[in-house]
mmCIF file with all atom_site columns, C-alpha atoms in Angstrom:
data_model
loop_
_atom_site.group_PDB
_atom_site.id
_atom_site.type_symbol
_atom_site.label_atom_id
_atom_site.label_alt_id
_atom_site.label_comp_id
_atom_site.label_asym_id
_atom_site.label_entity_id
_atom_site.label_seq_id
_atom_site.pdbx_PDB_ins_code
_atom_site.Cartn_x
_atom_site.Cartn_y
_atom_site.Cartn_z
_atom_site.occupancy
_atom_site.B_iso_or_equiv
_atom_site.pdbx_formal_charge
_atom_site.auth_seq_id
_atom_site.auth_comp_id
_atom_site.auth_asym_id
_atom_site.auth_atom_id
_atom_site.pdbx_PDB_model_num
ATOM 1   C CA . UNK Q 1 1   ? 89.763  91.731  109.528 1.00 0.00 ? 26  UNK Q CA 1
ATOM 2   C CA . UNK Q 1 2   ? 91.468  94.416  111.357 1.00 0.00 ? 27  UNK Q CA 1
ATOM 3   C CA . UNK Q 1 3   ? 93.443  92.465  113.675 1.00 0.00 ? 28  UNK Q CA 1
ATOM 4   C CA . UNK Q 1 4   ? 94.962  91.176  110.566 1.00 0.00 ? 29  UNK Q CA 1
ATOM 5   C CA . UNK Q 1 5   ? 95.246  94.312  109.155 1.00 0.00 ? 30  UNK Q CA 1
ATOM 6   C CA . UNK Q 1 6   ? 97.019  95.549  112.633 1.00 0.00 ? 31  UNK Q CA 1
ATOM 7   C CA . UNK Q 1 7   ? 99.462  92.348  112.173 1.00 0.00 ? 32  UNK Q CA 1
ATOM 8   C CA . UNK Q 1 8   ? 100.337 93.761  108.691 1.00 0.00 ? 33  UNK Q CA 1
ATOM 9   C CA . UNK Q 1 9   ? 101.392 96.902  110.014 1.00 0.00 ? 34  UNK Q CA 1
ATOM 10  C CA . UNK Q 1 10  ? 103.556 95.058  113.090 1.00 0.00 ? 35  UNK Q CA 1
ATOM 11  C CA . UNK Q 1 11  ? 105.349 92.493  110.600 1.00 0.00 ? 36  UNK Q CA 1
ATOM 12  C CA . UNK Q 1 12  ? 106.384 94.801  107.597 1.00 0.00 ? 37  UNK Q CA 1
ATOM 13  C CA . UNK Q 1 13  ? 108.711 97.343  109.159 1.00 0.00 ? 38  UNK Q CA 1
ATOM 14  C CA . UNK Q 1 14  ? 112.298 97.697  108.247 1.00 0.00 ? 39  UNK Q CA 1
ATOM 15  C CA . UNK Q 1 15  ? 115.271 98.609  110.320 1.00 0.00 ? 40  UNK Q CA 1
ATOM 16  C CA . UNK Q 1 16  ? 115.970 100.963 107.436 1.00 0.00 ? 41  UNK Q CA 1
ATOM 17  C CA . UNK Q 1 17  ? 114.640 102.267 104.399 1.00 0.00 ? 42  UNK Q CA 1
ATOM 18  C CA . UNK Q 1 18  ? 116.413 104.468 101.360 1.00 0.00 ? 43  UNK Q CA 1
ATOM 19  C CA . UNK Q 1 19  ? 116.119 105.929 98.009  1.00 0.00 ? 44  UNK Q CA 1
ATOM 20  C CA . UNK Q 1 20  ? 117.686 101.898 96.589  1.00 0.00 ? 45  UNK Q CA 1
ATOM 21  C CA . UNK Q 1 21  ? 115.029 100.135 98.514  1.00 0.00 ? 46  UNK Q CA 1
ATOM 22  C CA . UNK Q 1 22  ? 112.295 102.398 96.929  1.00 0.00 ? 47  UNK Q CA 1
ATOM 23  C CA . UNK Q 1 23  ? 113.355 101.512 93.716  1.00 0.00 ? 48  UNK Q CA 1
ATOM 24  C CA . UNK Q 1 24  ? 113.739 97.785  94.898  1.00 0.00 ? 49  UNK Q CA 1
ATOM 25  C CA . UNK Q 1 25  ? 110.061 98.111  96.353  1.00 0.00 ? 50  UNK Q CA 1
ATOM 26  C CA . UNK Q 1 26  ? 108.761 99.693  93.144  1.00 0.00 ? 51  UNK Q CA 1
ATOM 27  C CA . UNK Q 1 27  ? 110.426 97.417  90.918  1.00 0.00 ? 52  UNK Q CA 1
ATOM 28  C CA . UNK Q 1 28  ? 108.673 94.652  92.517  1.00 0.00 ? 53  UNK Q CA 1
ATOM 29  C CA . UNK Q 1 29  ? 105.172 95.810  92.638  1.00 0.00 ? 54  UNK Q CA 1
ATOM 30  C CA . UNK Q 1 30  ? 105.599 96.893  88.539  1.00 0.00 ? 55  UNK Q CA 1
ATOM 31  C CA . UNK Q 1 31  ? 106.618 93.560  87.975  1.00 0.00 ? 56  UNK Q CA 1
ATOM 32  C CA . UNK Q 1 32  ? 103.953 91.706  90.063  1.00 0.00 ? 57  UNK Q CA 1
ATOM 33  C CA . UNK Q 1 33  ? 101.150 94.001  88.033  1.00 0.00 ? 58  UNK Q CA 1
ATOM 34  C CA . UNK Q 1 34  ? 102.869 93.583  84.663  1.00 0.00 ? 59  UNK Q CA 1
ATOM 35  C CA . UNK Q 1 35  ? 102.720 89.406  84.978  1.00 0.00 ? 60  UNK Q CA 1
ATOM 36  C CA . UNK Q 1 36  ? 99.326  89.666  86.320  1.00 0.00 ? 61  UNK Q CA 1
ATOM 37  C CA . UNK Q 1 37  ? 98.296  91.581  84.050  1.00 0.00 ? 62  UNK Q CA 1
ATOM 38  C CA . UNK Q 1 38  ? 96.830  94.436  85.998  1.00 0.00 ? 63  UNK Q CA 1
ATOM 39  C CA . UNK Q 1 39  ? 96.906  98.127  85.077  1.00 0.00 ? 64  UNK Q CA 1
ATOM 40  C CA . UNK Q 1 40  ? 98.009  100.424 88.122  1.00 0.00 ? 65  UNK Q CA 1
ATOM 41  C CA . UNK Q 1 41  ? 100.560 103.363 89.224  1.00 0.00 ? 66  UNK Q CA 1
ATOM 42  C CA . UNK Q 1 42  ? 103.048 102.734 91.528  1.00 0.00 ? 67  UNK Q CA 1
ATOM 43  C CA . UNK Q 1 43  ? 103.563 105.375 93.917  1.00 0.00 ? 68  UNK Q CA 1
ATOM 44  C CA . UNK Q 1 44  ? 106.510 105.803 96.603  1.00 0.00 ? 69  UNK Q CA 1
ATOM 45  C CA . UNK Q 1 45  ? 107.664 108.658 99.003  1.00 0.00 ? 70  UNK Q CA 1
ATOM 46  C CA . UNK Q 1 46  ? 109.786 109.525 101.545 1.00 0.00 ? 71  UNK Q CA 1
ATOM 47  C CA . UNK Q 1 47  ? 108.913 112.306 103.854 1.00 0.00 ? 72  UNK Q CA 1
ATOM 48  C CA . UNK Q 1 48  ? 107.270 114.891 101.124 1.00 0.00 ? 73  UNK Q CA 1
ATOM 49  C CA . UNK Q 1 49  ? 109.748 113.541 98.161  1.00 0.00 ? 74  UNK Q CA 1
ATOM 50  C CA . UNK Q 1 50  ? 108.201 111.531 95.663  1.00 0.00 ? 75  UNK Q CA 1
ATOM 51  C CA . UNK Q 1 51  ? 110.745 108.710 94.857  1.00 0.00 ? 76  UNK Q CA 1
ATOM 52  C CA . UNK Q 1 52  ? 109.004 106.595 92.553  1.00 0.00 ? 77  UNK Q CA 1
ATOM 53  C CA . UNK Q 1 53  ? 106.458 106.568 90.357  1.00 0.00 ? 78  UNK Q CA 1
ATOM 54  C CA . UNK Q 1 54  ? 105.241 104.573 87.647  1.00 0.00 ? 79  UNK Q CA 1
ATOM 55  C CA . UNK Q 1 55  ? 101.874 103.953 85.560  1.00 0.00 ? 80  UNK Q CA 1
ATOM 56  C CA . UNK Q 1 56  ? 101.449 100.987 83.726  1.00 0.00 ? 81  UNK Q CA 1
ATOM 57  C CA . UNK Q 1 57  ? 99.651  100.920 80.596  1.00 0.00 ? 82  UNK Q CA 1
ATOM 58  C CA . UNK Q 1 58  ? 95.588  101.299 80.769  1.00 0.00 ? 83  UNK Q CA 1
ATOM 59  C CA . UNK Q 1 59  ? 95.903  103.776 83.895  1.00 0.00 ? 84  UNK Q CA 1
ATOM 60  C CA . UNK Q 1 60  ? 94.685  107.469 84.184  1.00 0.00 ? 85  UNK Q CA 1
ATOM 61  C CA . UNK Q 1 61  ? 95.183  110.478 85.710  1.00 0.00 ? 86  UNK Q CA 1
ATOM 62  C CA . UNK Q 1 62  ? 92.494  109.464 88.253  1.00 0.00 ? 87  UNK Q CA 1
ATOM 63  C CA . UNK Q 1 63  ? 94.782  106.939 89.552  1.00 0.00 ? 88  UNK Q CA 1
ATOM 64  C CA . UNK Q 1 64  ? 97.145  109.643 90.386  1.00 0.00 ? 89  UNK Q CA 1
ATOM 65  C CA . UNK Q 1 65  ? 94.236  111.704 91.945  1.00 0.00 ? 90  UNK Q CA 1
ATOM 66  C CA . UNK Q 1 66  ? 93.684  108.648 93.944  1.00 0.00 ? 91  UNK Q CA 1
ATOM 67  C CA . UNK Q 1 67  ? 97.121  108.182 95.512  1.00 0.00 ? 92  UNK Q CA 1
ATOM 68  C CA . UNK Q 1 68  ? 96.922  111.773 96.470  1.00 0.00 ? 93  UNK Q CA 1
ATOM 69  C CA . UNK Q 1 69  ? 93.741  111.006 98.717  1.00 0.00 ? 94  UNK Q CA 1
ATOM 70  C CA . UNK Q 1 70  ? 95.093  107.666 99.471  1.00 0.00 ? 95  UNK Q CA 1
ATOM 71  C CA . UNK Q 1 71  ? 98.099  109.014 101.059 1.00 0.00 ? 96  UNK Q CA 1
ATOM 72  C CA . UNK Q 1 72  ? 97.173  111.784 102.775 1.00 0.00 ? 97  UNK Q CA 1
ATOM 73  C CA . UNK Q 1 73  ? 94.494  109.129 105.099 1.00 0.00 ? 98  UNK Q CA 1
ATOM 74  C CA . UNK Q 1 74  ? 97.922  107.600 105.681 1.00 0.00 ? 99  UNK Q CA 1
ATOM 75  C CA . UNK Q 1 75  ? 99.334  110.861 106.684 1.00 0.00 ? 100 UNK Q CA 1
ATOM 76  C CA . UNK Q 1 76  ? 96.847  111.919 108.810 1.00 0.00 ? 101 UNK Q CA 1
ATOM 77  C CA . UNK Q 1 77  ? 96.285  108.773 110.511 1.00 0.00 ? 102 UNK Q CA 1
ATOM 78  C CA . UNK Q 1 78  ? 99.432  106.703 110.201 1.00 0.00 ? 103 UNK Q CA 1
ATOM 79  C CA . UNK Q 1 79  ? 98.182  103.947 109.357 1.00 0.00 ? 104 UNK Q CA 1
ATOM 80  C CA . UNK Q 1 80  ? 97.293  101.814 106.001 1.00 0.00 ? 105 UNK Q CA 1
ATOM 81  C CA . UNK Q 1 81  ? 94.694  103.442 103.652 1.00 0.00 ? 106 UNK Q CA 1
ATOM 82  C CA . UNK Q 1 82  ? 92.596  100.154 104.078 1.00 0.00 ? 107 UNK Q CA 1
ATOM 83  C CA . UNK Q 1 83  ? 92.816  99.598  108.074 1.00 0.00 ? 108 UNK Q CA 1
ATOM 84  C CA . UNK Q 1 84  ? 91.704  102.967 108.388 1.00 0.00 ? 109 UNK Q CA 1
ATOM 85  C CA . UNK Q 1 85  ? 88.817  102.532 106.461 1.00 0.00 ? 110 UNK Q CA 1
ATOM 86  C CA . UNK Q 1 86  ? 87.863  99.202  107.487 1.00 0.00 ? 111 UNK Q CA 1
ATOM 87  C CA . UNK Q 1 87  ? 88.236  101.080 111.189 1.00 0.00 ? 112 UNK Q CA 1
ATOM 88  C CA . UNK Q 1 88  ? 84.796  102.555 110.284 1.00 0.00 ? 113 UNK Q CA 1
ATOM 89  C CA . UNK Q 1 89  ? 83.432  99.859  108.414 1.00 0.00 ? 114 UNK Q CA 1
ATOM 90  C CA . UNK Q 1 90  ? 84.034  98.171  111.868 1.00 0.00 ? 115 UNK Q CA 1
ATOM 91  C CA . UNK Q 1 91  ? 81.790  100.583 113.520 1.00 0.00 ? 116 UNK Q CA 1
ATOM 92  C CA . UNK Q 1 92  ? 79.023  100.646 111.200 1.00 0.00 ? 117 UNK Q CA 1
ATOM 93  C CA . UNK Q 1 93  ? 79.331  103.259 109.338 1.00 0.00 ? 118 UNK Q CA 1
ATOM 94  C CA . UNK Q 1 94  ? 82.446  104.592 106.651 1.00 0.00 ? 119 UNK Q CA 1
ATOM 95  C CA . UNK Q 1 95  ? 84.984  106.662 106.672 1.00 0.00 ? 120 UNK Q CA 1
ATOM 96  C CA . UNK Q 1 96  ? 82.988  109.892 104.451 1.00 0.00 ? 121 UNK Q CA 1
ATOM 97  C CA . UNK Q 1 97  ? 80.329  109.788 106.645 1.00 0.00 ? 122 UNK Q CA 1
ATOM 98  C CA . UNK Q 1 98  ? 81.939  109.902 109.708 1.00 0.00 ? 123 UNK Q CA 1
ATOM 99  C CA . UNK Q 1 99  ? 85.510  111.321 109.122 1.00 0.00 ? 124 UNK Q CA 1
ATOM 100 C CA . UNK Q 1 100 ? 84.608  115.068 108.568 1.00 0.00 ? 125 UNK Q CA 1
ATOM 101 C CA . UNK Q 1 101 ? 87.282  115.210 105.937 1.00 0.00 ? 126 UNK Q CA 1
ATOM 102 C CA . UNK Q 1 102 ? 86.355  116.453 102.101 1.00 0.00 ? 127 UNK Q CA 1
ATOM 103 C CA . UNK Q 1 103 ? 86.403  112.735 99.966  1.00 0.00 ? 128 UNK Q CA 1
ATOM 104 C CA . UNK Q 1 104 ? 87.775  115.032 97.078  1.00 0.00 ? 129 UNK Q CA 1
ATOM 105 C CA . UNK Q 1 105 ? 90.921  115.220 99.669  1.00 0.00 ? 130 UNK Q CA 1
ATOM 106 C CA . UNK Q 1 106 ? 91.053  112.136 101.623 1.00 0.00 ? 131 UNK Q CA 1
ATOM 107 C CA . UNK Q 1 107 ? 90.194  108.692 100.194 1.00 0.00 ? 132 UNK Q CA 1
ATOM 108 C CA . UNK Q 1 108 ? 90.200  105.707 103.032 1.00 0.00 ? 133 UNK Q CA 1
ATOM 109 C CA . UNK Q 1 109 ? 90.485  103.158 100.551 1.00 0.00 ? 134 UNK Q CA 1
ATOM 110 C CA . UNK Q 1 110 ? 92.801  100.416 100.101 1.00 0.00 ? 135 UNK Q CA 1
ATOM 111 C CA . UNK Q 1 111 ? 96.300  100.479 98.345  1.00 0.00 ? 136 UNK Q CA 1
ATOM 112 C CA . UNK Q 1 112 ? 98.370  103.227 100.242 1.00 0.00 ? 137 UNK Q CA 1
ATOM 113 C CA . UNK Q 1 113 ? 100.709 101.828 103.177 1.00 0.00 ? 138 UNK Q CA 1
ATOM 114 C CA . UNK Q 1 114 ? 103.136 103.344 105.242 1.00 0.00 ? 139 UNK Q CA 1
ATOM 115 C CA . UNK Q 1 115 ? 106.306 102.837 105.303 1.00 0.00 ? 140 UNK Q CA 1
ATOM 116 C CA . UNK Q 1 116 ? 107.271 102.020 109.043 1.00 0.00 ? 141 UNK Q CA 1
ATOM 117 C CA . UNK Q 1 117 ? 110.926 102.213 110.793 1.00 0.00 ? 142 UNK Q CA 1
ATOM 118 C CA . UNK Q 1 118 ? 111.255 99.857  113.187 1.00 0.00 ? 143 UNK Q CA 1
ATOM 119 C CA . UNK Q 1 119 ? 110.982 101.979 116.785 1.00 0.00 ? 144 UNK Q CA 1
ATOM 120 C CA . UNK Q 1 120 ? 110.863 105.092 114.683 1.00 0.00 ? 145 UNK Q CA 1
ATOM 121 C CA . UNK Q 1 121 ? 107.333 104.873 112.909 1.00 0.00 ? 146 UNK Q CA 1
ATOM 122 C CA . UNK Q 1 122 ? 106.021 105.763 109.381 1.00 0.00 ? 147 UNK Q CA 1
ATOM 123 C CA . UNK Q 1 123 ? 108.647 108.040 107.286 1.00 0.00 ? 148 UNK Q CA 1
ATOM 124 C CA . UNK Q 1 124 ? 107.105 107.390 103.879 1.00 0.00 ? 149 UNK Q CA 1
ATOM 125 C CA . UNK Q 1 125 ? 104.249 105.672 101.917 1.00 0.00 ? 150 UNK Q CA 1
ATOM 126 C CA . UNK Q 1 126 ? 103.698 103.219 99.190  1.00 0.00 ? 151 UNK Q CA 1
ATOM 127 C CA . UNK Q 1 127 ? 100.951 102.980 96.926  1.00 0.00 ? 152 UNK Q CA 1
ATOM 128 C CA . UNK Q 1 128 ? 98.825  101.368 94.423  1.00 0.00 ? 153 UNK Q CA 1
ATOM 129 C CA . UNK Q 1 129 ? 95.669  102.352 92.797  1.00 0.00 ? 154 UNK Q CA 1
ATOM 130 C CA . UNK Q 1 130 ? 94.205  100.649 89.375  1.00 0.00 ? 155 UNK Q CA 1
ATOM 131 C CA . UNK Q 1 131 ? 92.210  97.434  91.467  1.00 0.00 ? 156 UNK Q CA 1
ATOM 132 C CA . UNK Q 1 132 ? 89.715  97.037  93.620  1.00 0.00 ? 157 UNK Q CA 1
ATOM 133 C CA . UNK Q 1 133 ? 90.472  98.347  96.942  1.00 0.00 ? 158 UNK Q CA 1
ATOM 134 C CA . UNK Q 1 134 ? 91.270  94.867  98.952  1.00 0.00 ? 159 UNK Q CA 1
ATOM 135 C CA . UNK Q 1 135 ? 93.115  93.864  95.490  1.00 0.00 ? 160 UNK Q CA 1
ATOM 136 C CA . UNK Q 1 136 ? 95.071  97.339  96.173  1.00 0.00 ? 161 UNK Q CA 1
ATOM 137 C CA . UNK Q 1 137 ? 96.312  96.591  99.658  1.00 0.00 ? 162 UNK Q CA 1
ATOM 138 C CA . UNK Q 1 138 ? 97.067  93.286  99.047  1.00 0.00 ? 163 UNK Q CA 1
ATOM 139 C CA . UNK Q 1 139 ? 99.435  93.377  95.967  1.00 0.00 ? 164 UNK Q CA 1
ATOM 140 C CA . UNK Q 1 140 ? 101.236 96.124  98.382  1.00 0.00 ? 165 UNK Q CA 1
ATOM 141 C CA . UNK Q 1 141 ? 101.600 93.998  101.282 1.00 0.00 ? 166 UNK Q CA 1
ATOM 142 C CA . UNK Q 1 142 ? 102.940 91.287  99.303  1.00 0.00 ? 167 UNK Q CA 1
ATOM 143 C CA . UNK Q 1 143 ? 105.670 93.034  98.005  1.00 0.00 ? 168 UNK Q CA 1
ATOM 144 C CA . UNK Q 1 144 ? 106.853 94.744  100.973 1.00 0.00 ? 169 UNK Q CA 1
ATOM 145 C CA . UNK Q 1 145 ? 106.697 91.252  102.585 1.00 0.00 ? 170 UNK Q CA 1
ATOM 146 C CA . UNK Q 1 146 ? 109.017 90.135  99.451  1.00 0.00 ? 171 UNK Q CA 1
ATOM 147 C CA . UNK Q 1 147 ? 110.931 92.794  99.845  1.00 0.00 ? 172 UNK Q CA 1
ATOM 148 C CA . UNK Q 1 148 ? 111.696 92.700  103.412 1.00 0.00 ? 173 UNK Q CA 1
ATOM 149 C CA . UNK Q 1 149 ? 112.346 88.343  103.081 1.00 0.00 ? 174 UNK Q CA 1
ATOM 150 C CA . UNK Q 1 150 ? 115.117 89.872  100.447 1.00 0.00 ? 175 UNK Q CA 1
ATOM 151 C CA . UNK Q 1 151 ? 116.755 91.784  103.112 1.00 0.00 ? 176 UNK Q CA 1
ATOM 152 C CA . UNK Q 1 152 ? 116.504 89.098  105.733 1.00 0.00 ? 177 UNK Q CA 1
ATOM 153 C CA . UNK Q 1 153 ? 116.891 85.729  104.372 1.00 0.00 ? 178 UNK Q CA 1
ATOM 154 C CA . UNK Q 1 154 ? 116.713 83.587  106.761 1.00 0.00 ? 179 UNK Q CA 1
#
C-alpha cells in the first residue's frame, strides 16, 4: 500500500494553491460527506492560517482534537497522515510505539494531507476526521483529485 500511497502524493500537486481554491477544496469535501451521509470536520490551512473549517452535523470537539494531531504528523514529516503511519505498519510495528512523539500531540492516522506545490513542496494541509482512518484519507484524496481535474480539464 505505500507505493500507492507515495503515487498519491506525486499525482495531487498543484502549480498553485490560494485562499479561492481552499474554499473550492472545502466545498467539495462538505459536499461529498453531506450526500454520503457522513459526519466529519473539514479542516484547511495554509502555512499556520487556518482557512477553512467546517463540522458537519454529528461531529465533536474530538474531531477537532484530532486534526490538531493529524496535522502536526504532516508537519513534522511532510507527508500524508496515513503514509506515515502505514510507514510503520510497514515495519512491524506503529507509529506510538516507535515514533517517540506524545499520541496526545501527534496522531499518524489517516485523513490529514498536505498540500504540495509542484517543485516547491507542502505549504498547507487538508483534513478530515469523523471516519475510519482509510475512509479519512480516501474521501481527501478524492477531492483534491476532483479538484485538481477542475483546474486542468483535459
Amino acid at each position: 500500500m505505500t507505493p500507492e500511497l507515495q503515487e498519491q502524493e506525486e499525482r495531487l500537486q498543484f502549480d498553485r494553491f490560494d485562499h479561492n481554491d481552499a474554499w473550492d477544496l472545502g466545498d467539495r469535501l462538505v459536499r461529498l460527506a453531506r450526500e454520503r451521509g457522513h459526519s466529519v470536520t473539514v479542516d484547511i490551512r495554509l502555512g499556520d492560517q487556518q482557512i477553512f473549517h467546517y463540522a458537519l452535523p454529528g461531529t465533536t470537539a474530538d474531531n477537532d482534537d484530532w486534526i490538531e494531531r493529524k496535522i502536526r504528523v504532516v508537519r513534522r514529516f511532510g507527508h500524508s497522515s496515513y503514509l506515515v503511519g502505514q510507514s510503520y505498519r510497514d515495519r512491524g510495528t506503529t507509529f506510538e510505539e516507535q515514533s517517540h512523539l506524545e499520541p496526545a500531540r501527534y496522531a499518524a492516522h489517516g485523513g490529514c494531507f498536505p498540500i504540495i506545490l509542484r517543485g516547491t513542496g507542502p505549504v498547507g494541509t487538508v483534513t478530515v476526521s469523523g471516519l475510519p482512518q482509510l475512509d479519512d484519507h480516501r474521501l481527501v484524496v478524492e477531492a483534491l483529485g476532483l479538484l485538481l481535474d477542475s483546474k486542468n480539464p483535459e
